[in-house]
GROMACS .gro file of C-alpha atoms in nm:
model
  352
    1UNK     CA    1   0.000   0.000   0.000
    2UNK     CA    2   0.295   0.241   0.074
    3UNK     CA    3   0.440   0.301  -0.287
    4UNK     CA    4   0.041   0.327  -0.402
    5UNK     CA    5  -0.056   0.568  -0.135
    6UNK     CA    6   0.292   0.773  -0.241
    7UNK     CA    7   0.219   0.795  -0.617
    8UNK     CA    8  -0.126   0.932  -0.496
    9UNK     CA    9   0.019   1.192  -0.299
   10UNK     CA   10   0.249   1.283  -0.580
   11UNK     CA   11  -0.047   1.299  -0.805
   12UNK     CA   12  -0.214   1.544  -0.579
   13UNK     CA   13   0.055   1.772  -0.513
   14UNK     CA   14   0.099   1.776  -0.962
   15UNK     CA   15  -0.281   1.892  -0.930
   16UNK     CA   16  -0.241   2.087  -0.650
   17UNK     CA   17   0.052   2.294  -0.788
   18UNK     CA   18  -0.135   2.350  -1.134
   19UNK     CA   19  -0.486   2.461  -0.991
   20UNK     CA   20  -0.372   2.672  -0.650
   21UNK     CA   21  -0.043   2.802  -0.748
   22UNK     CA   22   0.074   3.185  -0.691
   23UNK     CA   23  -0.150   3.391  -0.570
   24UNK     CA   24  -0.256   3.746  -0.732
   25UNK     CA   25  -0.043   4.019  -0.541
   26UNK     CA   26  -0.358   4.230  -0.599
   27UNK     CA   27  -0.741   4.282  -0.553
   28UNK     CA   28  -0.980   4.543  -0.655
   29UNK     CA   29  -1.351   4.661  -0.726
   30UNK     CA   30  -1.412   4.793  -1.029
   31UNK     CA   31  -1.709   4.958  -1.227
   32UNK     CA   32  -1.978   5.056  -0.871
   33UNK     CA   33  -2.063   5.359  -0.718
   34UNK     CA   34  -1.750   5.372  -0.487
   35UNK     CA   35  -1.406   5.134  -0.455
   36UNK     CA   36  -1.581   4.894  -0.192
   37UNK     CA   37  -1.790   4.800  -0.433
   38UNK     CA   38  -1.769   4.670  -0.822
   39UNK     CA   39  -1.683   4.381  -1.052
   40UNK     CA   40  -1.359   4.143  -0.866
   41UNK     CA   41  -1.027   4.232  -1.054
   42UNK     CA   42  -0.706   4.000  -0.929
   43UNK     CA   43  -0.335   4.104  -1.041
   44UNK     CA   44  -0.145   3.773  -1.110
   45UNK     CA   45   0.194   3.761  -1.243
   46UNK     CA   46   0.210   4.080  -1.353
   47UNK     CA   47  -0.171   4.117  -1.543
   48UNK     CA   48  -0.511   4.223  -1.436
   49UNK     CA   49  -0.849   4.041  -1.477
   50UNK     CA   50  -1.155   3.962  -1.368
   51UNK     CA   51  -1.256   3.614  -1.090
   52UNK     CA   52  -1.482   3.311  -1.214
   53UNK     CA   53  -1.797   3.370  -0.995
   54UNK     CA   54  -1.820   2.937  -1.032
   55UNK     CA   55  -1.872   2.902  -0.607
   56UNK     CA   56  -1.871   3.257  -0.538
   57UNK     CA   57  -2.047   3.359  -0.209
   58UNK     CA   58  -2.028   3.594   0.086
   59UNK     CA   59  -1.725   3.419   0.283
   60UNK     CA   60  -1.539   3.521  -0.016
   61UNK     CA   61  -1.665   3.860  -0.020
   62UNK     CA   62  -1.573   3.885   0.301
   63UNK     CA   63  -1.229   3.810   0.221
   64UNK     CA   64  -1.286   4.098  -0.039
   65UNK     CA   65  -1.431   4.344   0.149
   66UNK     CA   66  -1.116   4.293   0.470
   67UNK     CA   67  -0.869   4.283   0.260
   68UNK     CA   68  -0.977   4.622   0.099
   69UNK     CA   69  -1.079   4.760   0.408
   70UNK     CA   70  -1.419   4.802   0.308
   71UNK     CA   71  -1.642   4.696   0.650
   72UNK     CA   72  -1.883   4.427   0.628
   73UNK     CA   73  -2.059   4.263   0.303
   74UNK     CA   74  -2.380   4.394   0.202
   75UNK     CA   75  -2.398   4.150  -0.096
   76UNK     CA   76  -2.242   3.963  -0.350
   77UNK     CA   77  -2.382   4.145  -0.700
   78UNK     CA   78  -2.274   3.959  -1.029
   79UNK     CA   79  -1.947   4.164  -1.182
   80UNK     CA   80  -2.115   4.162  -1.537
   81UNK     CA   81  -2.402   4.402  -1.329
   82UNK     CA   82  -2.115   4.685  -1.377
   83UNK     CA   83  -1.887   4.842  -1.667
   84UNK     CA   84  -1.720   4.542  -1.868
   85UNK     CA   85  -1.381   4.479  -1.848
   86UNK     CA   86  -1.098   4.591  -2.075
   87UNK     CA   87  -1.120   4.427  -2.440
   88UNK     CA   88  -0.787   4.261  -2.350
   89UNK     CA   89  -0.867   4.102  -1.976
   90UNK     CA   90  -0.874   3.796  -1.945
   91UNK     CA   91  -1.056   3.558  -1.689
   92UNK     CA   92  -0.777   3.466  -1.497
   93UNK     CA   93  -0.921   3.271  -1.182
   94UNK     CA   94  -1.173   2.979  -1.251
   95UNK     CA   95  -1.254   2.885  -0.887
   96UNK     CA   96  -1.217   3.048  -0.507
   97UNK     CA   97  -1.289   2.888  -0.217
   98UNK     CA   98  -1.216   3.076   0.108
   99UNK     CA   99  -1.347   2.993   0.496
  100UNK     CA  100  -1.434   3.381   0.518
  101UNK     CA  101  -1.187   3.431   0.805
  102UNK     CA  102  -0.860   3.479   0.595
  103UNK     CA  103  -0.746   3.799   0.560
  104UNK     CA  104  -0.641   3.847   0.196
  105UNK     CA  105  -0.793   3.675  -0.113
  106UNK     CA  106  -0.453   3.551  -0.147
  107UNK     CA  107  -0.465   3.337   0.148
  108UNK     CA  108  -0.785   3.143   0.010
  109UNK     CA  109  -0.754   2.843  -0.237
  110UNK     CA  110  -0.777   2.992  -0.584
  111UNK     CA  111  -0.800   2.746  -0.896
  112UNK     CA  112  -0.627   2.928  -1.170
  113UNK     CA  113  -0.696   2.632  -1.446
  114UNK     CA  114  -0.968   2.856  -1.642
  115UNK     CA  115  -1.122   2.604  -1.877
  116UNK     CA  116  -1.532   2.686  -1.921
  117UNK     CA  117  -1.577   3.118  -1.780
  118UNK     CA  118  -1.675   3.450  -1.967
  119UNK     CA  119  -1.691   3.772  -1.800
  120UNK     CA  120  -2.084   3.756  -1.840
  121UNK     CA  121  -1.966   3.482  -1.531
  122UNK     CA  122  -1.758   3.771  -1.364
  123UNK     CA  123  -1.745   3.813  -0.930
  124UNK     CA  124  -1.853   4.071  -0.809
  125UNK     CA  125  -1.853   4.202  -0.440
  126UNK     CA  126  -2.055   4.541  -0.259
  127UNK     CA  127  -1.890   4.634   0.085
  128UNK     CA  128  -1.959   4.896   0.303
  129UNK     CA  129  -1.814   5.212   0.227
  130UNK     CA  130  -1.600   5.303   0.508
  131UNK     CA  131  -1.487   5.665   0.337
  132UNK     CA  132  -1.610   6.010   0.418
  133UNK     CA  133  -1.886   6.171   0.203
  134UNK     CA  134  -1.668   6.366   0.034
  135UNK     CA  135  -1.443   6.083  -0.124
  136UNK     CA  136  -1.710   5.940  -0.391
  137UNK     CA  137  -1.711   5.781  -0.785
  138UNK     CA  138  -1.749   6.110  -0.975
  139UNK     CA  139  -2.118   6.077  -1.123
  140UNK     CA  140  -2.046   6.346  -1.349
  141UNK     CA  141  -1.722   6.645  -1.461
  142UNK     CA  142  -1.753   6.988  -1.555
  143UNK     CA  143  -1.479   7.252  -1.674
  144UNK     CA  144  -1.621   7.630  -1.574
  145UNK     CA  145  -1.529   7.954  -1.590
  146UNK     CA  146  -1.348   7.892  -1.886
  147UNK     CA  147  -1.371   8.010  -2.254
  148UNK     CA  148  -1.583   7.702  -2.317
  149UNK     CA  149  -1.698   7.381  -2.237
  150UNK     CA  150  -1.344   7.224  -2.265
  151UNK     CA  151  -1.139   7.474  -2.062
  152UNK     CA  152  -1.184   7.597  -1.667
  153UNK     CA  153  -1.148   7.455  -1.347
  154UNK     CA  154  -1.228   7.080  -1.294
  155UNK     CA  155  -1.561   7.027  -1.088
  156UNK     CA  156  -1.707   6.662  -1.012
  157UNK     CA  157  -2.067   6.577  -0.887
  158UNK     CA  158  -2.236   6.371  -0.623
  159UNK     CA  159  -2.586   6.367  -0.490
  160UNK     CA  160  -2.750   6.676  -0.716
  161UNK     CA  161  -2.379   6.849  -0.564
  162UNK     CA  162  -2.074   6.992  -0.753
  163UNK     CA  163  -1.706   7.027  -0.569
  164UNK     CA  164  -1.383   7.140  -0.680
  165UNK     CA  165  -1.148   6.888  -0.708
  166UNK     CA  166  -0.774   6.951  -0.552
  167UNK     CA  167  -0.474   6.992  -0.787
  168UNK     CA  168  -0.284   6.724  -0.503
  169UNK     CA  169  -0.478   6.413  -0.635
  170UNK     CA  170  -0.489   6.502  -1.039
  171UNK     CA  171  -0.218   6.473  -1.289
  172UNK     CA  172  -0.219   6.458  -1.685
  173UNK     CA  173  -0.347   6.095  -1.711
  174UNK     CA  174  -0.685   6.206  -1.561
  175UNK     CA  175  -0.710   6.511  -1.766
  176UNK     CA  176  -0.670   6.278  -2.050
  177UNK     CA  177  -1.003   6.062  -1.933
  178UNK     CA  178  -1.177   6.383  -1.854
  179UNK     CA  179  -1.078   6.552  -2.205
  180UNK     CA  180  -1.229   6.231  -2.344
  181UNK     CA  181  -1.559   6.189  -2.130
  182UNK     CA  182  -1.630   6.585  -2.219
  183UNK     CA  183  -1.598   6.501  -2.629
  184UNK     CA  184  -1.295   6.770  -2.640
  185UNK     CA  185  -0.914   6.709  -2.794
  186UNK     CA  186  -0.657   6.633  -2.646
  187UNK     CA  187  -0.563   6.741  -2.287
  188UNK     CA  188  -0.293   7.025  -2.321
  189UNK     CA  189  -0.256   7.195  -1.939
  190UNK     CA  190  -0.350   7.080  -1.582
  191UNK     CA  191  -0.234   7.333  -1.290
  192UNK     CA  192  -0.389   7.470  -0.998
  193UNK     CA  193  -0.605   7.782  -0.964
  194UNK     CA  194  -0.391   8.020  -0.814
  195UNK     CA  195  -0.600   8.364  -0.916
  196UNK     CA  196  -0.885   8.415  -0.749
  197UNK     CA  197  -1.118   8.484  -1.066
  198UNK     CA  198  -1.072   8.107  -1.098
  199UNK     CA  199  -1.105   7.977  -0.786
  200UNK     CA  200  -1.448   7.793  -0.701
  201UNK     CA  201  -1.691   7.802  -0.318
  202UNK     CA  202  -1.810   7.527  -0.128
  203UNK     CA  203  -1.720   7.161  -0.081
  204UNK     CA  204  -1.352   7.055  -0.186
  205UNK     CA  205  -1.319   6.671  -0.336
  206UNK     CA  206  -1.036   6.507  -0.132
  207UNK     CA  207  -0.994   6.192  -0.367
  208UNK     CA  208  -0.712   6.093  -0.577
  209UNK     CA  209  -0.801   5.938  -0.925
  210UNK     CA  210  -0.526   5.657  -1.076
  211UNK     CA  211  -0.623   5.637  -1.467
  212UNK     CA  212  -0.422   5.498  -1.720
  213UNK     CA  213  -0.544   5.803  -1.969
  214UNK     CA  214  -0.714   5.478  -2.209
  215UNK     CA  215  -1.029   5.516  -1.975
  216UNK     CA  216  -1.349   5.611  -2.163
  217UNK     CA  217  -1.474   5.809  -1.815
  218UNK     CA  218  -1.356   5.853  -1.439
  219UNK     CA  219  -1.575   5.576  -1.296
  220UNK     CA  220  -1.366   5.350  -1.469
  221UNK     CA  221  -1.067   5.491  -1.265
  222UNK     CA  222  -0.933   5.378  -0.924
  223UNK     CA  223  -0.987   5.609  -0.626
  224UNK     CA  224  -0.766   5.663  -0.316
  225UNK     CA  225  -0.835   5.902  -0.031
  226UNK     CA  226  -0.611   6.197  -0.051
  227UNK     CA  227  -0.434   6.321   0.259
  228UNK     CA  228  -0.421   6.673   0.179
  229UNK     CA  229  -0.535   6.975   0.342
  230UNK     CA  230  -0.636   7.171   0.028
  231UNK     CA  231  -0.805   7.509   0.020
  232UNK     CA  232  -0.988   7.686  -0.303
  233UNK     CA  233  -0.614   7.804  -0.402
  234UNK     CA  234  -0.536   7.450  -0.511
  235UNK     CA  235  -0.831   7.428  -0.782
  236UNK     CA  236  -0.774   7.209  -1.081
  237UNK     CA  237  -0.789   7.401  -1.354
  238UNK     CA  238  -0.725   7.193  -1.716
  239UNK     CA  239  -0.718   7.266  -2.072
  240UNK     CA  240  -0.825   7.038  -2.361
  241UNK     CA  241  -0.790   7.094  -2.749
  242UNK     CA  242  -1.153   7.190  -2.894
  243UNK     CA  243  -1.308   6.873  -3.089
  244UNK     CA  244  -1.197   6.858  -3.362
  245UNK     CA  245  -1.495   6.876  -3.706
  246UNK     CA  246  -1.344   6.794  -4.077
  247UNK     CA  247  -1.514   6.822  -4.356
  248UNK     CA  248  -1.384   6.664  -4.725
  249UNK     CA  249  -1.415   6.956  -5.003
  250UNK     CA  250  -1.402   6.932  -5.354
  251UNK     CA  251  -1.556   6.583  -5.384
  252UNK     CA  252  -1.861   6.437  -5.568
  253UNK     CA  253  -1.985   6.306  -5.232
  254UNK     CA  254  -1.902   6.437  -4.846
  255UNK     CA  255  -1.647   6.124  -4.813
  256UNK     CA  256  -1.447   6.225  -5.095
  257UNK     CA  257  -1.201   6.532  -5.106
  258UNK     CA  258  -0.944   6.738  -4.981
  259UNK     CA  259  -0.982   6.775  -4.622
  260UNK     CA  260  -0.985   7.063  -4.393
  261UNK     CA  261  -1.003   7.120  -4.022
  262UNK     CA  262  -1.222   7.364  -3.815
  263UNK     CA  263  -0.991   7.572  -3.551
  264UNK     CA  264  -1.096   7.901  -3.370
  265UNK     CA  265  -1.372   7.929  -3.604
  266UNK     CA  266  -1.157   7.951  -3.939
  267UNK     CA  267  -1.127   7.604  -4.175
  268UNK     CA  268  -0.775   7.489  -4.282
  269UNK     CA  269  -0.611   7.218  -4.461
  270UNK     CA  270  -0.387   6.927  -4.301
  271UNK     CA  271  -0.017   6.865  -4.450
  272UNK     CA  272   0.043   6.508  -4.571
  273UNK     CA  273   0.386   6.487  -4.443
  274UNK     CA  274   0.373   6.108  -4.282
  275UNK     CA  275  -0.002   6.035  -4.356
  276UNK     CA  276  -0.106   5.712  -4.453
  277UNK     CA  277  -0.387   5.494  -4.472
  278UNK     CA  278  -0.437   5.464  -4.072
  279UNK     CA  279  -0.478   5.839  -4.060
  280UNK     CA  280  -0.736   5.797  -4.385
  281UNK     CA  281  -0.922   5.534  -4.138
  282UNK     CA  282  -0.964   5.783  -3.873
  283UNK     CA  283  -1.110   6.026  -4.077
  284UNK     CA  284  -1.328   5.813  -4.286
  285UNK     CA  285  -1.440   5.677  -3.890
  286UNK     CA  286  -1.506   6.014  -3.785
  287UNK     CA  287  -1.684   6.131  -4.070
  288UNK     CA  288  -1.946   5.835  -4.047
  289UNK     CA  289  -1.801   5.755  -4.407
  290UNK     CA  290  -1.720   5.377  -4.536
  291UNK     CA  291  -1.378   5.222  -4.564
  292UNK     CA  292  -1.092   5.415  -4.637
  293UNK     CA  293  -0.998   5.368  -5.030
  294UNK     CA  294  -0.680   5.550  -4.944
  295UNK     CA  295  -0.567   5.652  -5.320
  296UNK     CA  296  -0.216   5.616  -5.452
  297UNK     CA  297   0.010   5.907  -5.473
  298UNK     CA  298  -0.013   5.916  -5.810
  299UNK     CA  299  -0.418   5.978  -5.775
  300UNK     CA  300  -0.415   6.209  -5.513
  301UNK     CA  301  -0.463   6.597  -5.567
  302UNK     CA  302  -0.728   6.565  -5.789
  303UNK     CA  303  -0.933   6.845  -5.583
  304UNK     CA  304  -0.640   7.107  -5.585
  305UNK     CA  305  -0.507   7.287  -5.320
  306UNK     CA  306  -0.682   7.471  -5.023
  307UNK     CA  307  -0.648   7.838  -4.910
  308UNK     CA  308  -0.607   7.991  -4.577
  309UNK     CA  309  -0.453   7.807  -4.302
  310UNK     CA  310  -0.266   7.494  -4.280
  311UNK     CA  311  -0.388   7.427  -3.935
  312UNK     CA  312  -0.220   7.046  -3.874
  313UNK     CA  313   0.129   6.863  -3.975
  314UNK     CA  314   0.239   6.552  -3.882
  315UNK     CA  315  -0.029   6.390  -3.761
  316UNK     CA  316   0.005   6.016  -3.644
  317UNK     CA  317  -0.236   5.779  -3.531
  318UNK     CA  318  -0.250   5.423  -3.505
  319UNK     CA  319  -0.657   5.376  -3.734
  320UNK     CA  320  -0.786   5.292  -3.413
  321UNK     CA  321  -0.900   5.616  -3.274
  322UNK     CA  322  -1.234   5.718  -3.335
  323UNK     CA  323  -1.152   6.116  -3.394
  324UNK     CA  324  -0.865   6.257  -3.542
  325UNK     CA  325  -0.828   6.455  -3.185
  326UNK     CA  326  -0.650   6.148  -3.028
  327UNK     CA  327  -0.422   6.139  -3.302
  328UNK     CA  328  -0.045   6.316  -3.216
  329UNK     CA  329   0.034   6.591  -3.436
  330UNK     CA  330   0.215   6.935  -3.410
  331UNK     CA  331   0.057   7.235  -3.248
  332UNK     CA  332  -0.243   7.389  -3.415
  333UNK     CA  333  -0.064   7.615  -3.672
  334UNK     CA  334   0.319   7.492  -3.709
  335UNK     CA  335   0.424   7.308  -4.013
  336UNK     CA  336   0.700   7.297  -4.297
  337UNK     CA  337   0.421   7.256  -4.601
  338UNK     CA  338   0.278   7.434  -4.868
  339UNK     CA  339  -0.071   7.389  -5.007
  340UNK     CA  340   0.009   7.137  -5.250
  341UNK     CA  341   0.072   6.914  -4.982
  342UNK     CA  342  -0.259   6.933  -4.873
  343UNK     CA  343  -0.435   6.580  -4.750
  344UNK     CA  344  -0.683   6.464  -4.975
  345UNK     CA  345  -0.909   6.147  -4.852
  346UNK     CA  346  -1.128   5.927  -5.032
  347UNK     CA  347  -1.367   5.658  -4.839
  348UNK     CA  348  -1.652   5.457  -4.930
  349UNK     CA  349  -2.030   5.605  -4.927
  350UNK     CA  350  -2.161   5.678  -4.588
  351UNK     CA  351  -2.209   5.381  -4.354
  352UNK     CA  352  -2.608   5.266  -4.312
   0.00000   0.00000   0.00000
């Protein structure tokens, strides 16, 4: 019996390494109304994603909610209740089973052999929210007192209430999220408010946002409590580009011509130093147009050459943005081009 009950043993410790081997360094809520609640994330081995909810219950969420410091469980909501993950996440625990008294997630058997899980199967967890009023998931950004809607200082809003939001606990990452939630450019300036014609009254937000600046809106950010003692002085004030509108001119149809760009209220033309077909995506995208035919040199400037402006050079994007405002380029204005190296573009009929 000894050498049988020894190859069993060394069969189980095979299966036990495979299934419960390192545990994720990591765990967070993602997607709910504050950061004790929302769908389960893990970090393992260096990449995010989301927890099998195969055996889920409230001893795990208790796990959850004490290793987050969160307070007690209130319930255990299904993850795919909140934002979906990232396109690229994968599912990357099949299985937890925890006695509800370990302190980390970590310390709980976790079966990392994902064989049968989408993220329509995705944990989630809602904890109590231990944090002050005042540190909340933005429901909603504003930029005032600026020239316009993508320009002023940075207010967020919570129960029907808006607060200024202190320069400590932003950076350009977040103005990059913002820019994009708002349907402006590209964010350009984040400082505080230090005169007093921009300074803003009443409550101060005291949270800290960690975006990766790929977010399509704050809730999809990770809060943190910020201990700082801010006053009105310490306003975030942030700048993004104006959205960008393009029209094609010269064309038998609007998704055929040469095409110009729309900056303080004057329409110029865009330089074809380094454009290519990705940048011909982008527009065609933007435009609501069909594919991008994306003509040969030899056919291009058939519309002849603007007048006025040439508002953009080197513009580079990568065909996967969906306006030509997330696109890099040169500031609004500076260029080494002439009008006949105006961008011409030529897509397919309008999409249906």
């Amino acid at each position: 019996m000894a050498p049988l009950f020894n190859l069993m043993l060394a069969i189980l410790s095979i299966f036990v390494g495979s299934c419960f081997s390192e545990s994720p360094t990591k765990v967070q809520l993602v997607g709910g109304a504050h950061r004790c609640e929302g769908r389960v994330e893990v970090e393992h081995n260096g990449q995010w994603g989301t927890v099998c909810d195969d055996g889920w219950d409230r001893r795990d969420v208790a796990v959850v909610c004490r290793e987050l410091n969160c307070g007690a469980v209130i319930q255990t909501p299904r993850g795919a209740s909140y934002q979906p993950p990232a396109s690229e996440q994968r599912v990357l625990i099949q299985g937890v089973d925890c006695n509800g008294t370990e302190d980390t997630l970590a310390q709980c058997e976790l079966n990392y052999d994902v064989f049968d899980c989408s993220h329509e199967e995705d944990a989630g967890a809602q904890c109590e929210n231990p944090d002050s009023d005042l540190l909340f998931i933005p429901e909603d950004v504003r930029l005032v007192d600026g020239p316009g809607h993508c320009q002023g200082r940075v207010e967020v809003l919570h129960q029907s209430q808006w607060s200024t939001v202190c320069k400590a606990g932003w950076n350009l990452q977040v103005s990059k999220v913002v820019c994009r939630q708002l349907g402006c450019g590209r964010a350009l300036l984040t400082y505080g408010s230090c005169n007093k014609n921009t300074q803003g009254k009443g409550p101060i937000w005291m949270g800290k946002m960690s975006c990766s600046g790929q977010e399509a809106n704050l809730r999809s950010c990770l809060l943190s409590r910020l201990e700082n003692n801010c006053t009105h002085g310490e306003d975030t004030w942030m700048e993004c580009e104006d959205p960008f509108e393009l029209k094609l001119v010269g064309g038998d149809t609007p998704c055929s011509g040469r095409l110009e760009v729309l900056h303080k209220g004057s329409w110029g033309s865009v330089c074809d130093d380094n454009w290519g077909e990705k940048e011909d995506q982008v527009v065609c995208k933007q435009l609501g147009c069909g594919k991008s035919l994306h003509p040969s040199p030899k056919t291009r400037k058939i519309y002849g050459p603007g007048a006025g402006r040439i508002w953009l050079d080197d513009v580079n994007c990568s065909g996967k943005e969906q306006s030509l405002e997330f696109c890099r380029h040169r500031l609004w204005g500076y260029h080494d081009c002439t009008h006949k190296e105006d961008v011409e573009v030529i897509c397919t009929d309008f999409d249906v």
